[in-house]
Amino acid sequence: MDLVVKHLEIRRMRDEDKPAVLALQVHEEQVPYVGHTRDILQVASPNHHCHVLTLGEDVVGFFIIDVAYHQKFDFTLPDELGLRAFLIDAGRQGQGLGKNATRALKPYLDEAYSDKSSIALTVNCRNPAAYHCYIGGGFTDTGEQYLGGKAGPQYILRMPVGASL
């Protein structure tokens, strides 16, 4: 399934997308929160469904839907997805792509993962821009924090999807 919002498309990553995904970068201050795509792809498992964000032919962002997220974190709900490694290329930030992508995420997930109840993510407490982007995209703050992250405390956010409609 593909979804276009203001020319932004979300779709599953294809083999031919890998060079473009590897070329994606974030600003240096964002690396502790997201990491580098080469490292992310190296540790991706079959439970990590890689997705790209495109504008025309250009890959401008990337994220992972972790279908086993609920097995790894005690704050998750049964059959809950996890959002990981969400990033917009540094050269494309500031153009509203993150906001549009998070808004497009719910209808995309409603269709692509209709058998799931919700999606959760953690966002670092020192990353207010990302926090507000996710809240603007339909996620709600659970009021709890995850304290097991390498870069410090993280807010736990959740959004209903698919079966919860």
PDB file of C-alpha atoms in Angstrom:
ATOM      1  CA  MET A   1       0.000   0.000   0.000  1.00  0.00           C
ATOM      2  CA  ASP A   2       1.276   3.492  -0.797  1.00  0.00           C
ATOM      3  CA  LEU A   3      -0.076   6.712   0.637  1.00  0.00           C
ATOM      4  CA  VAL A   4       0.587  10.183  -0.693  1.00  0.00           C
ATOM      5  CA  VAL A   5       0.125  13.284   1.450  1.00  0.00           C
ATOM      6  CA  LYS A   6       1.240  16.564  -0.116  1.00  0.00           C
ATOM      7  CA  HIS A   7       3.441  14.607  -2.533  1.00  0.00           C
ATOM      8  CA  LEU A   8       5.002  12.601   0.293  1.00  0.00           C
ATOM      9  CA  GLU A   9       4.717   8.852  -0.221  1.00  0.00           C
ATOM     10  CA  ILE A  10       5.120   6.153   2.417  1.00  0.00           C
ATOM     11  CA  ARG A  11       5.896   2.618   1.271  1.00  0.00           C
ATOM     12  CA  ARG A  12       7.820  -0.500   2.206  1.00  0.00           C
ATOM     13  CA  MET A  13      11.516  -0.255   1.451  1.00  0.00           C
ATOM     14  CA  ARG A  14      12.626  -2.106  -1.683  1.00  0.00           C
ATOM     15  CA  ASP A  15      16.062  -3.573  -2.398  1.00  0.00           C
ATOM     16  CA  GLU A  16      16.759  -0.800  -4.885  1.00  0.00           C
ATOM     17  CA  ASP A  17      16.112   1.798  -2.137  1.00  0.00           C
ATOM     18  CA  LYS A  18      19.051   0.652  -0.019  1.00  0.00           C
ATOM     19  CA  PRO A  19      21.716   2.997  -1.514  1.00  0.00           C
ATOM     20  CA  ALA A  20      19.434   6.004  -1.023  1.00  0.00           C
ATOM     21  CA  VAL A  21      18.580   4.936   2.534  1.00  0.00           C
ATOM     22  CA  LEU A  22      22.268   4.506   3.335  1.00  0.00           C
ATOM     23  CA  ALA A  23      22.863   8.045   2.053  1.00  0.00           C
ATOM     24  CA  LEU A  24      20.312   9.537   4.472  1.00  0.00           C
ATOM     25  CA  GLN A  25      21.855  11.540   7.283  1.00  0.00           C
ATOM     26  CA  VAL A  26      20.635  13.402  10.327  1.00  0.00           C
ATOM     27  CA  HIS A  27      22.170  16.440  11.988  1.00  0.00           C
ATOM     28  CA  GLU A  28      24.984  15.556  14.381  1.00  0.00           C
ATOM     29  CA  GLU A  29      22.903  16.475  17.443  1.00  0.00           C
ATOM     30  CA  GLN A  30      20.216  13.989  16.314  1.00  0.00           C
ATOM     31  CA  VAL A  31      22.581  11.003  16.036  1.00  0.00           C
ATOM     32  CA  PRO A  32      22.219   9.974  19.719  1.00  0.00           C
ATOM     33  CA  TYR A  33      18.444   9.701  19.218  1.00  0.00           C
ATOM     34  CA  VAL A  34      18.333   8.044  15.799  1.00  0.00           C
ATOM     35  CA  GLY A  35      21.759   6.718  14.860  1.00  0.00           C
ATOM     36  CA  HIS A  36      23.104   6.140  11.356  1.00  0.00           C
ATOM     37  CA  THR A  37      21.138   4.236   8.730  1.00  0.00           C
ATOM     38  CA  ARG A  38      24.047   1.860   8.012  1.00  0.00           C
ATOM     39  CA  ASP A  39      23.998   0.750  11.667  1.00  0.00           C
ATOM     40  CA  ILE A  40      20.202   0.564  11.753  1.00  0.00           C
ATOM     41  CA  LEU A  41      20.062  -1.653   8.661  1.00  0.00           C
ATOM     42  CA  GLN A  42      22.826  -3.920   9.985  1.00  0.00           C
ATOM     43  CA  VAL A  43      20.795  -4.833  13.071  1.00  0.00           C
ATOM     44  CA  ALA A  44      17.402  -4.977  11.367  1.00  0.00           C
ATOM     45  CA  SER A  45      15.671  -8.308  11.893  1.00  0.00           C
ATOM     46  CA  PRO A  46      12.791 -10.019  10.069  1.00  0.00           C
ATOM     47  CA  ASN A  47      10.499  -8.380  12.662  1.00  0.00           C
ATOM     48  CA  HIS A  48      11.682  -4.953  11.498  1.00  0.00           C
ATOM     49  CA  HIS A  49       9.674  -3.813   8.486  1.00  0.00           C
ATOM     50  CA  CYS A  50      11.672  -1.043   6.821  1.00  0.00           C
ATOM     51  CA  HIS A  51       9.770   1.801   5.161  1.00  0.00           C
ATOM     52  CA  VAL A  52      10.797   4.824   3.134  1.00  0.00           C
ATOM     53  CA  LEU A  53       9.389   8.294   2.712  1.00  0.00           C
ATOM     54  CA  THR A  54       9.706   9.616  -0.813  1.00  0.00           C
ATOM     55  CA  LEU A  55       9.118  12.824  -2.699  1.00  0.00           C
ATOM     56  CA  GLY A  56       8.917  11.899  -6.364  1.00  0.00           C
ATOM     57  CA  GLU A  57      11.889   9.631  -7.007  1.00  0.00           C
ATOM     58  CA  ASP A  58      13.849  10.881  -3.984  1.00  0.00           C
ATOM     59  CA  VAL A  59      14.039   8.948  -0.723  1.00  0.00           C
ATOM     60  CA  VAL A  60      13.818  11.654   1.942  1.00  0.00           C
ATOM     61  CA  GLY A  61      13.193   9.602   5.062  1.00  0.00           C
ATOM     62  CA  PHE A  62      13.112   6.211   6.662  1.00  0.00           C
ATOM     63  CA  PHE A  63      11.536   4.341   9.562  1.00  0.00           C
ATOM     64  CA  ILE A  64      11.029   0.849  10.913  1.00  0.00           C
ATOM     65  CA  ILE A  65       7.822  -0.779  12.074  1.00  0.00           C
ATOM     66  CA  ASP A  66       8.809  -3.360  14.679  1.00  0.00           C
ATOM     67  CA  VAL A  67       6.133  -6.064  14.749  1.00  0.00           C
ATOM     68  CA  ALA A  68       7.733  -7.689  17.822  1.00  0.00           C
ATOM     69  CA  TYR A  69       8.080  -4.463  19.842  1.00  0.00           C
ATOM     70  CA  HIS A  70       5.541  -5.706  22.387  1.00  0.00           C
ATOM     71  CA  GLN A  71       7.819  -8.676  23.141  1.00  0.00           C
ATOM     72  CA  LYS A  72      10.767  -6.463  24.082  1.00  0.00           C
ATOM     73  CA  PHE A  73       9.314  -3.675  26.195  1.00  0.00           C
ATOM     74  CA  ASP A  74       7.090  -4.053  29.253  1.00  0.00           C
ATOM     75  CA  PHE A  75       5.324  -0.741  28.623  1.00  0.00           C
ATOM     76  CA  THR A  76       3.754  -2.029  25.410  1.00  0.00           C
ATOM     77  CA  LEU A  77       0.307  -3.480  24.893  1.00  0.00           C
ATOM     78  CA  PRO A  78      -0.447  -6.915  23.415  1.00  0.00           C
ATOM     79  CA  ASP A  79      -0.219  -6.885  19.595  1.00  0.00           C
ATOM     80  CA  GLU A  80       1.234  -3.365  19.601  1.00  0.00           C
ATOM     81  CA  LEU A  81       3.615  -2.212  16.895  1.00  0.00           C
ATOM     82  CA  GLY A  82       6.709  -0.152  17.585  1.00  0.00           C
ATOM     83  CA  LEU A  83       7.980   2.810  15.608  1.00  0.00           C
ATOM     84  CA  ARG A  84      11.765   2.916  15.419  1.00  0.00           C
ATOM     85  CA  ALA A  85      14.463   4.930  13.679  1.00  0.00           C
ATOM     86  CA  PHE A  86      12.096   7.531  12.215  1.00  0.00           C
ATOM     87  CA  LEU A  87      14.173  10.102  10.373  1.00  0.00           C
ATOM     88  CA  ILE A  88      14.043  12.763   7.724  1.00  0.00           C
ATOM     89  CA  ASP A  89      17.276  13.465   5.846  1.00  0.00           C
ATOM     90  CA  ALA A  90      19.126  16.469   7.279  1.00  0.00           C
ATOM     91  CA  GLY A  91      19.038  18.233   3.913  1.00  0.00           C
ATOM     92  CA  ARG A  92      15.237  17.972   3.836  1.00  0.00           C
ATOM     93  CA  GLN A  93      14.453  18.940   7.404  1.00  0.00           C
ATOM     94  CA  GLY A  94      12.555  22.154   8.012  1.00  0.00           C
ATOM     95  CA  GLN A  95      10.254  21.615   5.016  1.00  0.00           C
ATOM     96  CA  GLY A  96       7.325  20.114   6.934  1.00  0.00           C
ATOM     97  CA  LEU A  97       8.116  16.563   5.830  1.00  0.00           C
ATOM     98  CA  GLY A  98       8.297  15.191   9.385  1.00  0.00           C
ATOM     99  CA  LYS A  99       4.947  16.719  10.225  1.00  0.00           C
ATOM    100  CA  ASN A 100       3.352  15.436   7.016  1.00  0.00           C
ATOM    101  CA  ALA A 101       4.882  11.994   7.491  1.00  0.00           C
ATOM    102  CA  THR A 102       3.609  11.615  11.057  1.00  0.00           C
ATOM    103  CA  ARG A 103       0.137  12.745   9.958  1.00  0.00           C
ATOM    104  CA  ALA A 104       0.197  10.237   7.098  1.00  0.00           C
ATOM    105  CA  LEU A 105       1.382   7.432   9.356  1.00  0.00           C
ATOM    106  CA  LYS A 106      -2.005   6.587  10.904  1.00  0.00           C
ATOM    107  CA  PRO A 107      -3.952   6.024   7.670  1.00  0.00           C
ATOM    108  CA  TYR A 108      -0.977   4.124   6.262  1.00  0.00           C
ATOM    109  CA  LEU A 109      -0.740   1.864   9.333  1.00  0.00           C
ATOM    110  CA  ASP A 110      -4.529   1.462   9.539  1.00  0.00           C
ATOM    111  CA  GLU A 111      -4.408  -0.236   6.157  1.00  0.00           C
ATOM    112  CA  ALA A 112      -0.985  -1.904   6.207  1.00  0.00           C
ATOM    113  CA  TYR A 113      -1.313  -3.275   9.765  1.00  0.00           C
ATOM    114  CA  SER A 114      -5.069  -3.525  10.181  1.00  0.00           C
ATOM    115  CA  ASP A 115      -4.705  -6.523  12.510  1.00  0.00           C
ATOM    116  CA  LYS A 116      -2.833  -4.484  15.147  1.00  0.00           C
ATOM    117  CA  SER A 117      -4.334  -2.379  17.914  1.00  0.00           C
ATOM    118  CA  SER A 118      -1.820   0.424  18.297  1.00  0.00           C
ATOM    119  CA  ILE A 119       1.694   1.681  17.758  1.00  0.00           C
ATOM    120  CA  ALA A 120       4.084   2.934  20.419  1.00  0.00           C
ATOM    121  CA  LEU A 121       7.349   4.784  20.361  1.00  0.00           C
ATOM    122  CA  THR A 122       9.743   6.401  22.736  1.00  0.00           C
ATOM    123  CA  VAL A 123      11.121   9.874  22.185  1.00  0.00           C
ATOM    124  CA  ASN A 124      13.957  11.340  24.182  1.00  0.00           C
ATOM    125  CA  CYS A 125      12.959  13.954  26.736  1.00  0.00           C
ATOM    126  CA  ARG A 126      15.715  16.208  25.361  1.00  0.00           C
ATOM    127  CA  ASN A 127      14.202  16.120  21.864  1.00  0.00           C
ATOM    128  CA  PRO A 128      11.198  18.476  22.031  1.00  0.00           C
ATOM    129  CA  ALA A 129      11.012  18.973  18.256  1.00  0.00           C
ATOM    130  CA  ALA A 130      10.466  15.251  17.678  1.00  0.00           C
ATOM    131  CA  TYR A 131       8.034  15.047  20.602  1.00  0.00           C
ATOM    132  CA  HIS A 132       5.852  17.822  19.150  1.00  0.00           C
ATOM    133  CA  CYS A 133       6.058  16.306  15.670  1.00  0.00           C
ATOM    134  CA  TYR A 134       4.699  12.973  16.945  1.00  0.00           C
ATOM    135  CA  ILE A 135       1.989  14.643  19.055  1.00  0.00           C
ATOM    136  CA  GLY A 136       0.963  16.679  16.000  1.00  0.00           C
ATOM    137  CA  GLY A 137       0.756  13.439  14.023  1.00  0.00           C
ATOM    138  CA  GLY A 138      -1.794  11.861  16.365  1.00  0.00           C
ATOM    139  CA  PHE A 139       0.299  10.182  19.039  1.00  0.00           C
ATOM    140  CA  THR A 140      -0.623  10.778  22.676  1.00  0.00           C
ATOM    141  CA  ASP A 141       1.708  10.907  25.639  1.00  0.00           C
ATOM    142  CA  THR A 142       1.005   8.015  27.999  1.00  0.00           C
ATOM    143  CA  GLY A 143       2.327  10.015  30.953  1.00  0.00           C
ATOM    144  CA  GLU A 144       4.988   7.360  31.525  1.00  0.00           C
ATOM    145  CA  GLN A 145       8.688   7.345  30.728  1.00  0.00           C
ATOM    146  CA  TYR A 146      11.062   4.659  29.525  1.00  0.00           C
ATOM    147  CA  LEU A 147      14.309   4.850  31.453  1.00  0.00           C
ATOM    148  CA  GLY A 148      16.280   2.153  29.626  1.00  0.00           C
ATOM    149  CA  GLY A 149      17.476   4.202  26.663  1.00  0.00           C
ATOM    150  CA  LYS A 150      21.151   4.912  25.975  1.00  0.00           C
ATOM    151  CA  ALA A 151      20.522   8.652  25.533  1.00  0.00           C
ATOM    152  CA  GLY A 152      18.465   9.210  28.709  1.00  0.00           C
ATOM    153  CA  PRO A 153      14.799   9.217  29.735  1.00  0.00           C
ATOM    154  CA  GLN A 154      12.196   8.962  27.005  1.00  0.00           C
ATOM    155  CA  TYR A 155       8.509   9.775  26.790  1.00  0.00           C
ATOM    156  CA  ILE A 156       6.274   6.871  25.800  1.00  0.00           C
ATOM    157  CA  LEU A 157       3.798   7.813  23.082  1.00  0.00           C
ATOM    158  CA  ARG A 158       0.993   5.711  21.624  1.00  0.00           C
ATOM    159  CA  MET A 159      -1.529   5.891  18.778  1.00  0.00           C
ATOM    160  CA  PRO A 160      -4.400   3.485  17.983  1.00  0.00           C
ATOM    161  CA  VAL A 161      -4.286   1.805  14.568  1.00  0.00           C
ATOM    162  CA  GLY A 162      -6.030  -0.835  12.516  1.00  0.00           C
ATOM    163  CA  ALA A 163      -8.194  -3.126  14.625  1.00  0.00           C
ATOM    164  CA  SER A 164      -8.838  -0.400  17.202  1.00  0.00           C
ATOM    165  CA  LEU A 165     -10.873   1.684  14.752  1.00  0.00           C
TER     166      LEU A 165
END
